[in-house]
Coordinates of C-alpha atoms and ligand atoms in Angstrom, one line a residue:
M285 CA -40.3 25.5 -196.5
A286 CA -42.4 22.4 -195.7
R287 CA -41.4 18.8 -196.1
I288 CA -44.1 16.8 -197.8
V289 CA -44.4 13.1 -198.5
V290 CA -46.7 12.5 -201.4
K291 CA -48.1 9.1 -202.3
F292 CA -49.7 8.0 -205.6
G293 CA -51.9 5.0 -205.6
G294 CA -52.3 2.5 -208.5
T295 CA -54.9 4.3 -210.6
S296 CA -52.8 7.5 -210.3
V297 CA -49.8 5.8 -211.9
A298 CA -51.7 3.4 -214.1
D299 CA -49.7 4.2 -217.3
P300 CA -46.8 6.5 -218.3
S301 CA -49.1 9.5 -219.0
R302 CA -50.6 9.3 -215.5
I303 CA -47.1 9.0 -214.0
E304 CA -46.2 12.2 -215.9
N305 CA -49.3 13.8 -214.5
A306 CA -48.3 12.8 -211.0
A307 CA -44.7 14.0 -211.7
D308 CA -46.2 17.5 -212.6
K309 CA -47.7 17.6 -209.1
V310 CA -44.4 16.8 -207.5
L311 CA -42.8 19.6 -209.6
A312 CA -45.5 22.1 -208.6
E313 CA -44.8 21.3 -204.9
W314 CA -41.1 21.6 -205.5
K315 CA -41.6 25.0 -207.2
R316 CA -43.4 26.2 -204.1
G317 CA -40.1 25.7 -202.3
N318 CA -41.2 22.5 -200.5
Q319 CA -39.0 19.4 -200.0
V320 CA -40.8 16.5 -201.5
V321 CA -40.5 12.7 -201.0
V322 CA -42.5 10.5 -203.3
V323 CA -44.0 7.0 -202.5
V324 CA -45.6 5.0 -205.3
S325 CA -47.8 2.0 -205.7
A326 CA -47.7 -0.5 -208.5
M327 CA -49.5 0.5 -211.7
A328 CA -53.3 -0.4 -211.3
G329 CA -53.9 -4.2 -211.8
I330 CA -50.2 -5.2 -211.7
T331 CA -50.2 -6.5 -208.1
N332 CA -53.4 -8.6 -208.8
Q333 CA -51.6 -10.1 -211.8
L334 CA -48.5 -10.9 -209.7
V335 CA -50.6 -12.5 -207.0
D336 CA -52.4 -14.5 -209.7
Y337 CA -49.1 -15.8 -211.1
C338 CA -48.0 -17.0 -207.6
Q339 CA -51.4 -18.8 -207.1
Q340 CA -51.1 -20.4 -210.5
I341 CA -47.9 -22.1 -209.5
D342 CA -49.0 -22.9 -205.9
P343 CA -52.2 -21.6 -204.2
G344 CA -50.6 -22.0 -200.8
C345 CA -47.2 -20.6 -201.9
D346 CA -44.3 -19.8 -199.7
A347 CA -45.0 -16.3 -198.2
C348 CA -41.3 -15.3 -198.6
E349 CA -41.3 -15.9 -202.3
Y350 CA -44.8 -14.5 -202.7
D351 CA -43.3 -11.2 -201.4
A352 CA -40.3 -11.4 -203.8
V353 CA -42.8 -11.6 -206.6
V354 CA -45.5 -9.1 -205.6
A355 CA -43.1 -6.4 -204.4
S356 CA -41.8 -6.1 -208.0
G357 CA -44.7 -4.0 -209.2
E358 CA -43.6 -1.0 -207.1
Q359 CA -40.1 -1.3 -208.4
I360 CA -41.3 -0.5 -212.0
T361 CA -43.3 2.5 -210.9
S362 CA -40.6 4.0 -208.8
G363 CA -38.1 3.9 -211.6
L364 CA -40.6 5.4 -214.1
M365 CA -41.5 8.2 -211.7
A366 CA -37.8 9.0 -211.1
L367 CA -37.4 9.2 -214.9
A368 CA -40.4 11.5 -215.2
L369 CA -39.0 13.8 -212.5
Q370 CA -35.6 13.9 -214.2
K371 CA -37.3 14.8 -217.5
R372 CA -38.7 17.8 -215.6
G373 CA -35.2 19.0 -214.7
L374 CA -35.4 17.7 -211.1
K375 CA -32.8 15.4 -209.5
S376 CA -34.5 12.2 -208.5
R377 CA -33.6 8.6 -207.5
S378 CA -35.7 5.5 -207.0
F379 CA -35.4 3.5 -203.7
M380 CA -36.6 0.0 -203.0
G381 CA -37.5 -0.8 -199.5
W382 CA -34.1 -2.4 -198.8
Q383 CA -32.3 0.7 -200.1
V384 CA -34.0 3.2 -197.7
P385 CA -34.0 0.8 -195.6
I386 CA -37.6 0.1 -194.4
I387 CA -37.0 -2.5 -191.8
C388 CA -39.9 -4.9 -191.3
N389 CA -40.7 -8.0 -189.2
E390 CA -40.6 -11.5 -190.5
Q391 CA -44.4 -11.8 -191.1
H392 CA -44.2 -12.2 -194.9
G393 CA -47.3 -11.0 -196.8
R394 CA -48.5 -8.8 -193.9
S395 CA -45.3 -7.5 -192.5
R396 CA -45.2 -4.5 -190.1
I397 CA -42.6 -1.8 -190.3
D398 CA -40.3 -1.8 -187.2
N399 CA -38.0 1.1 -188.1
I400 CA -37.0 3.5 -190.9
P401 CA -33.5 5.0 -190.2
P402 CA -33.9 8.4 -191.8
E403 CA -30.2 9.2 -192.5
K404 CA -30.1 8.0 -196.1
L405 CA -33.3 9.8 -197.2
L406 CA -32.2 13.0 -195.3
S407 CA -28.9 13.1 -197.1
E408 CA -30.6 12.8 -200.4
I409 CA -33.0 15.6 -199.5
E410 CA -30.1 17.8 -198.4
N411 CA -28.6 17.3 -201.8
D412 CA -31.8 18.4 -203.5
I413 CA -32.6 14.9 -204.7
I414 CA -36.2 13.8 -204.7
P415 CA -36.4 10.2 -203.4
V416 CA -39.1 8.0 -205.1
I417 CA -39.7 5.1 -202.7
A418 CA -41.4 1.9 -203.8
G419 CA -44.4 1.5 -201.5
F420 CA -45.7 -1.7 -199.9
Q421 CA -42.3 -3.2 -199.4
G422 CA -39.5 -3.4 -196.9
I423 CA -36.7 -5.7 -195.9
S424 CA -37.0 -8.2 -193.0
K425 CA -34.3 -8.5 -190.4
S426 CA -33.1 -11.7 -192.0
G427 CA -32.5 -9.7 -195.2
R428 CA -35.5 -10.9 -197.3
V429 CA -38.0 -8.6 -199.2
S430 CA -41.3 -8.4 -197.4
T431 CA -44.6 -6.7 -198.2
L432 CA -47.1 -4.9 -195.9
G433 CA -50.4 -6.5 -197.0
R434 CA -52.7 -5.3 -199.9
G435 CA -53.1 -1.6 -199.9
G436 CA -49.9 -1.2 -197.9
S437 CA -48.3 1.7 -199.8
D438 CA -50.3 4.1 -197.7
T439 CA -48.5 2.7 -194.7
T440 CA -45.1 3.2 -196.3
A441 CA -46.0 6.8 -197.0
V442 CA -47.1 7.6 -193.4
A443 CA -44.2 5.7 -191.9
V444 CA -41.8 7.6 -194.1
A445 CA -43.5 10.9 -193.1
A446 CA -43.1 10.0 -189.5
A447 CA -39.5 9.0 -189.9
L448 CA -38.7 12.3 -191.7
K449 CA -40.8 14.4 -189.4
A450 CA -42.7 15.6 -192.5
H451 CA -45.2 18.5 -192.2
R452 CA -47.8 16.5 -194.2
C453 CA -48.4 13.3 -196.0
D454 CA -50.6 13.7 -199.1
I455 CA -52.3 10.5 -200.3
Y456 CA -53.2 11.1 -203.9
T457 CA -55.9 8.6 -205.1
D458 CA -58.8 8.3 -207.5
V459 CA -61.4 10.0 -205.3
D460 CA -61.1 13.6 -204.0
G461 CA -61.2 12.7 -200.3
V462 CA -62.8 10.5 -197.7
Y463 CA -66.6 10.1 -198.1
T464 CA -69.4 9.2 -195.7
T465 CA -69.4 5.8 -197.6
D466 CA -67.8 4.4 -200.7
P467 CA -68.8 7.0 -203.4
R468 CA -68.6 4.3 -206.0
M469 CA -71.5 2.4 -204.3
V470 CA -73.6 5.4 -203.1
S471 CA -73.6 8.4 -205.5
S472 CA -75.1 10.6 -202.8
A473 CA -72.2 10.0 -200.4
K474 CA -70.7 13.3 -199.0
K475 CA -67.1 14.3 -199.0
L476 CA -65.8 14.9 -195.5
D477 CA -63.5 17.9 -195.0
R478 CA -62.1 16.5 -191.7
V479 CA -62.2 13.1 -190.1
S480 CA -60.7 12.2 -186.7
Y481 CA -58.0 9.6 -186.5
E482 CA -60.3 7.5 -184.4
E483 CA -63.1 7.4 -186.9
M484 CA -60.8 6.9 -189.8
L485 CA -59.1 4.0 -188.1
E486 CA -62.5 2.3 -187.6
M487 CA -63.6 3.2 -191.2
A488 CA -60.4 1.8 -192.7
A489 CA -60.4 -1.4 -190.5
L490 CA -64.1 -1.9 -191.3
G491 CA -63.8 -1.7 -195.1
A492 CA -63.2 1.8 -196.4
K493 CA -60.5 0.9 -198.7
V494 CA -59.4 4.5 -199.3
L495 CA -56.7 4.2 -196.6
H496 CA -54.8 1.1 -195.3
P497 CA -55.7 0.6 -191.6
R498 CA -52.1 0.4 -190.5
S499 CA -51.4 3.8 -192.1
V500 CA -54.0 5.5 -189.9
E501 CA -52.7 3.7 -186.8
L502 CA -49.2 5.1 -187.5
A503 CA -50.5 8.5 -188.3
M504 CA -52.3 8.6 -185.0
A505 CA -49.3 7.3 -183.1
W506 CA -46.8 9.7 -184.6
N507 CA -49.2 12.6 -185.1
V508 CA -48.7 12.7 -188.9
Q509 CA -51.0 15.1 -190.7
V510 CA -52.6 13.0 -193.5
Q511 CA -54.5 14.4 -196.4
V512 CA -56.5 12.3 -198.9
L513 CA -57.0 14.0 -202.3
S514 CA -57.5 13.3 -206.0
S515 CA -54.6 13.0 -208.4
F516 CA -57.1 13.8 -211.3
E517 CA -57.7 17.4 -210.2
T518 CA -55.5 20.2 -211.3
K519 CA -54.8 21.5 -207.7
I520 CA -51.9 20.2 -205.6
G521 CA -51.9 19.2 -202.0
S522 CA -50.7 22.6 -200.7
D523 CA -54.0 24.1 -201.9
L524 CA -55.8 21.7 -199.6
P525 CA -58.7 20.4 -201.6
G526 CA -58.9 17.0 -199.9
T527 CA -59.9 15.4 -196.6
I528 CA -57.7 16.0 -193.6
I529 CA -57.3 13.4 -190.9
V530 CA -57.0 15.1 -187.5
G531 CA -57.1 14.5 -183.8
E532 CA -60.5 14.3 -182.2
D533 CA -59.9 17.6 -180.4
N534 CA -59.9 19.5 -183.7
I535 CA -63.4 18.3 -184.6
V536 CA -65.8 20.9 -183.3
E537 CA -69.1 19.2 -184.2
K538 CA -68.9 15.5 -183.4
Q539 CA -71.2 13.6 -185.8
I540 CA -73.3 10.8 -184.3
V541 CA -72.7 8.8 -187.5
N542 CA -70.1 10.0 -189.9
G543 CA -69.6 6.9 -192.1
V544 CA -71.0 3.6 -193.3
T545 CA -68.7 0.9 -194.4
Y546 CA -68.9 -2.6 -195.7
T547 CA -66.7 -5.6 -196.2
R548 CA -67.7 -8.6 -198.2
N549 CA -64.6 -10.7 -197.5
E550 CA -65.9 -12.5 -194.4
S551 CA -66.7 -16.2 -193.8
K552 CA -68.8 -17.3 -190.8
I553 CA -67.7 -20.5 -189.1
T554 CA -70.1 -22.2 -186.7
L555 CA -69.1 -24.9 -184.3
L556 CA -72.2 -26.9 -183.2
S557 CA -72.4 -28.4 -179.7
V558 CA -69.0 -27.5 -178.3
S559 CA -68.3 -28.4 -174.6
D560 CA -69.3 -25.4 -172.5
M561 CA -66.5 -25.3 -170.0
P562 CA -63.5 -23.1 -169.1
G563 CA -60.6 -23.2 -171.5
V564 CA -62.5 -24.3 -174.6
A565 CA -62.6 -20.9 -176.3
A566 CA -58.8 -20.5 -175.6
A567 CA -58.1 -23.9 -177.1
I568 CA -60.1 -23.1 -180.2
F569 CA -58.7 -19.6 -180.9
A570 CA -55.1 -20.3 -179.9
P571 CA -54.2 -22.3 -183.1
L572 CA -56.0 -19.8 -185.3
G573 CA -54.1 -16.9 -183.8
G574 CA -50.9 -18.9 -184.1
A575 CA -51.5 -19.3 -187.8
G576 CA -52.0 -15.6 -188.2
I577 CA -55.7 -15.9 -188.8
N578 CA -57.6 -12.8 -187.8
V579 CA -60.7 -13.8 -186.0
D580 CA -63.3 -11.0 -185.9
V581 CA -66.9 -11.2 -184.6
I582 CA -67.3 -13.9 -182.0
V583 CA -70.7 -15.0 -180.7
Q584 CA -71.3 -17.8 -178.1
N585 CA -74.8 -18.9 -177.5
V586 CA -76.4 -19.6 -174.1
S587 CA -76.0 -23.3 -173.3
P588 CA -79.5 -24.8 -172.9
D589 CA -78.3 -27.8 -171.0
G590 CA -75.2 -26.3 -169.3
K591 CA -73.0 -28.8 -171.1
T592 CA -72.7 -27.8 -174.8
T593 CA -73.1 -24.6 -176.7
D594 CA -72.8 -23.3 -180.3
M595 CA -70.0 -20.9 -181.2
T596 CA -69.9 -18.6 -184.2
F597 CA -67.1 -16.4 -185.4
T598 CA -65.9 -14.8 -188.6
V599 CA -62.5 -15.0 -190.4
P600 CA -61.3 -13.5 -193.7
K601 CA -62.8 -15.5 -196.5
S602 CA -59.3 -16.4 -197.8
D603 CA -58.5 -18.0 -194.4
A604 CA -61.7 -20.1 -194.0
I605 CA -60.4 -23.4 -195.3
K606 CA -57.1 -23.0 -193.4
A607 CA -59.1 -22.3 -190.2
K608 CA -61.4 -25.4 -190.7
T609 CA -58.3 -27.6 -191.3
L610 CA -56.7 -26.4 -188.1
L611 CA -60.0 -26.9 -186.1
E612 CA -60.4 -30.4 -187.5
K613 CA -57.0 -31.3 -185.9
L614 CA -58.3 -30.5 -182.4
D615 CA -59.2 -33.8 -180.7
F616 CA -61.9 -32.3 -178.5
L617 CA -63.7 -31.1 -181.6
A618 CA -63.7 -34.6 -183.2
D619 CA -67.5 -34.9 -182.8
T620 CA -68.3 -31.3 -183.5
E621 CA -69.9 -30.2 -186.8
I622 CA -68.0 -27.3 -188.3
R623 CA -70.2 -25.2 -190.7
I624 CA -68.8 -22.5 -193.0
V625 CA -70.9 -19.8 -194.7
N626 CA -69.0 -17.8 -197.2
N627 CA -71.6 -15.2 -198.4
I628 CA -71.3 -12.9 -195.4
A629 CA -71.0 -9.1 -195.4
K630 CA -70.2 -6.9 -192.4
I631 CA -71.9 -3.5 -192.4
S632 CA -70.8 -0.9 -189.9
I633 CA -71.8 2.6 -188.9
I634 CA -69.1 4.8 -187.3
G635 CA -69.1 8.2 -185.5
I636 CA -67.4 9.8 -182.5
G637 CA -70.6 11.3 -181.3
M638 CA -72.2 7.9 -181.0
S639 CA -71.0 7.1 -177.5
S640 CA -73.3 9.8 -176.0
H641 CA -76.5 8.8 -178.0
T642 CA -78.5 5.7 -177.1
S643 CA -80.8 5.5 -180.2
V644 CA -78.1 4.8 -182.8
A645 CA -78.3 1.0 -182.6
K646 CA -82.1 1.1 -182.6
T647 CA -82.2 3.2 -185.7
M648 CA -79.7 0.8 -187.4
F649 CA -81.7 -2.3 -186.5
T650 CA -85.1 -0.8 -187.4
T651 CA -83.7 0.4 -190.8
L652 CA -82.4 -3.1 -191.6
A653 CA -85.7 -4.7 -190.5
E654 CA -87.7 -2.3 -192.7
N655 CA -85.6 -3.5 -195.6
K656 CA -86.2 -7.2 -194.6
I657 CA -82.5 -7.7 -193.9
N658 CA -81.8 -10.3 -191.2
I659 CA -79.0 -9.6 -188.8
Q660 CA -76.8 -12.6 -188.1
A661 CA -74.5 -11.1 -185.4
I662 CA -73.8 -7.7 -183.9
T663 CA -70.7 -6.2 -182.3
T664 CA -70.2 -2.7 -180.9
S665 CA -67.5 -0.4 -179.6
E666 CA -67.7 3.1 -178.3
I667 CA -67.7 4.6 -181.8
K668 CA -69.1 1.9 -184.1
V669 CA -71.8 -0.7 -184.5
S670 CA -71.3 -3.6 -186.9
V671 CA -73.7 -6.3 -188.1
L672 CA -73.2 -9.4 -190.2
I673 CA -75.8 -9.9 -192.9
D674 CA -76.2 -12.0 -196.1
E675 CA -73.8 -10.6 -198.7
K676 CA -76.5 -10.1 -201.3
F677 CA -78.1 -7.3 -199.2
T678 CA -74.8 -5.3 -198.9
E679 CA -75.7 -2.5 -201.2
L680 CA -79.3 -2.2 -200.0
A681 CA -78.1 -2.1 -196.4
V682 CA -75.4 0.5 -197.0
R683 CA -77.8 2.8 -199.0
A684 CA -80.6 2.5 -196.4
L685 CA -78.3 3.2 -193.5
H686 CA -76.6 6.1 -195.3
S687 CA -80.1 7.7 -195.7
A688 CA -81.4 6.8 -192.3
F689 CA -78.5 8.6 -190.6
G690 CA -79.0 11.7 -192.8
L691 CA -75.7 11.3 -194.6
D692 CA -77.1 11.7 -198.2
Q693 CA -75.9 14.8 -200.0
E694 CA -78.7 17.2 -200.8
E695 CA -79.6 17.2 -204.5
A696 CA -78.2 20.2 -206.3
S697 CA -81.2 22.4 -207.3
Ligands
ADP120 P1 -55.3 3.7 -204.4 O1 -55.0 2.8 -205.6 O2 -55.1 5.1 -204.8 O3 -54.6 3.3 -203.2 P2 -57.7 2.5 -203.5 O4 -58.5 1.8 -204.6 O5 -56.9 1.7 -202.6 O6 -56.9 3.6 -204.2 O7 -58.7 3.4 -202.6 C1 -59.6 4.3 -203.2 C2 -61.0 3.7 -203.4 O8 -61.5 3.6 -202.1 C3 -62.0 4.6 -204.0 O9 -62.0 4.4 -205.4 C4 -63.3 4.2 -203.4 O10 -64.1 3.4 -204.3 C5 -62.9 3.4 -202.2 N1 -63.6 3.8 -201.0 C6 -64.2 3.0 -200.1 N2 -64.8 3.6 -199.1 C7 -64.5 4.9 -199.3 C8 -64.8 6.1 -198.6 N3 -65.5 6.1 -197.4 N4 -64.3 7.3 -199.1 C9 -63.6 7.4 -200.2 N5 -63.3 6.3 -200.9 C10 -63.7 5.1 -200.5
LIG121 N1 -49.7 -2.5 -205.0 C1 -50.1 -2.9 -203.7 C2 -51.6 -3.5 -203.8 O1 -52.2 -3.4 -204.9 C3 -50.0 -1.9 -202.6 C4 -50.8 -0.7 -202.8 O2 -51.3 -0.4 -203.9 O3 -51.0 0.1 -201.8 O4 -52.1 -4.0 -202.8
MG122 MG1 -55.1 2.0 -201.7

């Protein structure tokens, strides 16, 4: 008997009939003799609507109350799923984050899970009750509802799987696995049977929305076997139709480039003529870090006169104004012009075989040049190269790189 955590994303529980379809899959796993624990997202569109309600009242609203509002979407789905399972003759109970409990830190709106004591869930499982856990939410140590950041139900599922020492965590979504790039943008994208944790971590962090980045981090740290699969197919997870995320050692043929990702949510901030001396970078980035703003690509130019330099970095578009306000408060930047460009995209190529091949960056830059796409900044790590470009070229760049690295699916003849 295997213990499986199954998670259904927003499109997979978008209305009562889809919830019933998802419940059929849970029933099928149960009939195989498996123990099943369910994690659900809010119905598609609900969380967006809840965020919008908060913003209508106050665009910079209190994060603690934002969490109280946006966590409610998952409460509805967990109750409905428990009802659908009961209708199928199964014993089932819904659980909010606080009832499990899923204990989180105090960073409202982007909380991290600290601990999931497994006793309560284990006793339900022992009594043949299928717990249906509201994803995306937990309880902070001070007793308030917290949420894990957009897309965070994947993280709930993997964290629950780790806490329960589950054999597998099946992430049911609206595509049948992880692809070489977003299949909704590039129809020739190929489904990957296996992806290493390392590649998946980069892909998720660099824009492949199919898994929440923190869920991959947790899966890697706790060695949780994660599978991504479609809830619209008739097969269930135990028949393995999806993509499995595995340790690098299990990948025999290491691809040079296995994925192309994009994110459009970046703003580029440039500080013109900042003093070029020790401590300046620290003084600039400390308040941003303190405010929880995630600074990404950072480029500092050579100082022509040895006294001043230009510094460019990116932040999430939603934090650009907040970042500018914080920088304007710094006395030593009083005479510095702060420019913000919002139409920036980051395009990345990822592959564990990249570290041993020197021509990857050259192929990437040549491909972009051939398509007349200007590169505004570049960052690299052992298994990825990212560039910033004008957002209007996103699709062109992704398609061109996908072809240039031989990732296009061959046309069926
Ligand atoms: P869910 O609501 O089930 O959590 P998401 O919308 O969060 O689903 O994630 C699934 C979506 O991720 C797909 O519809 C697809 O457009 C997008 N996506 C982006 N990159 C990839 C990729 N490399 N492979 C698969 N899907 C991807
Ligand atoms: N409902 C939340 C969101 O839309 C969490 C999730 O779906 O994973 O972001
Ligand atoms: Mg998702």
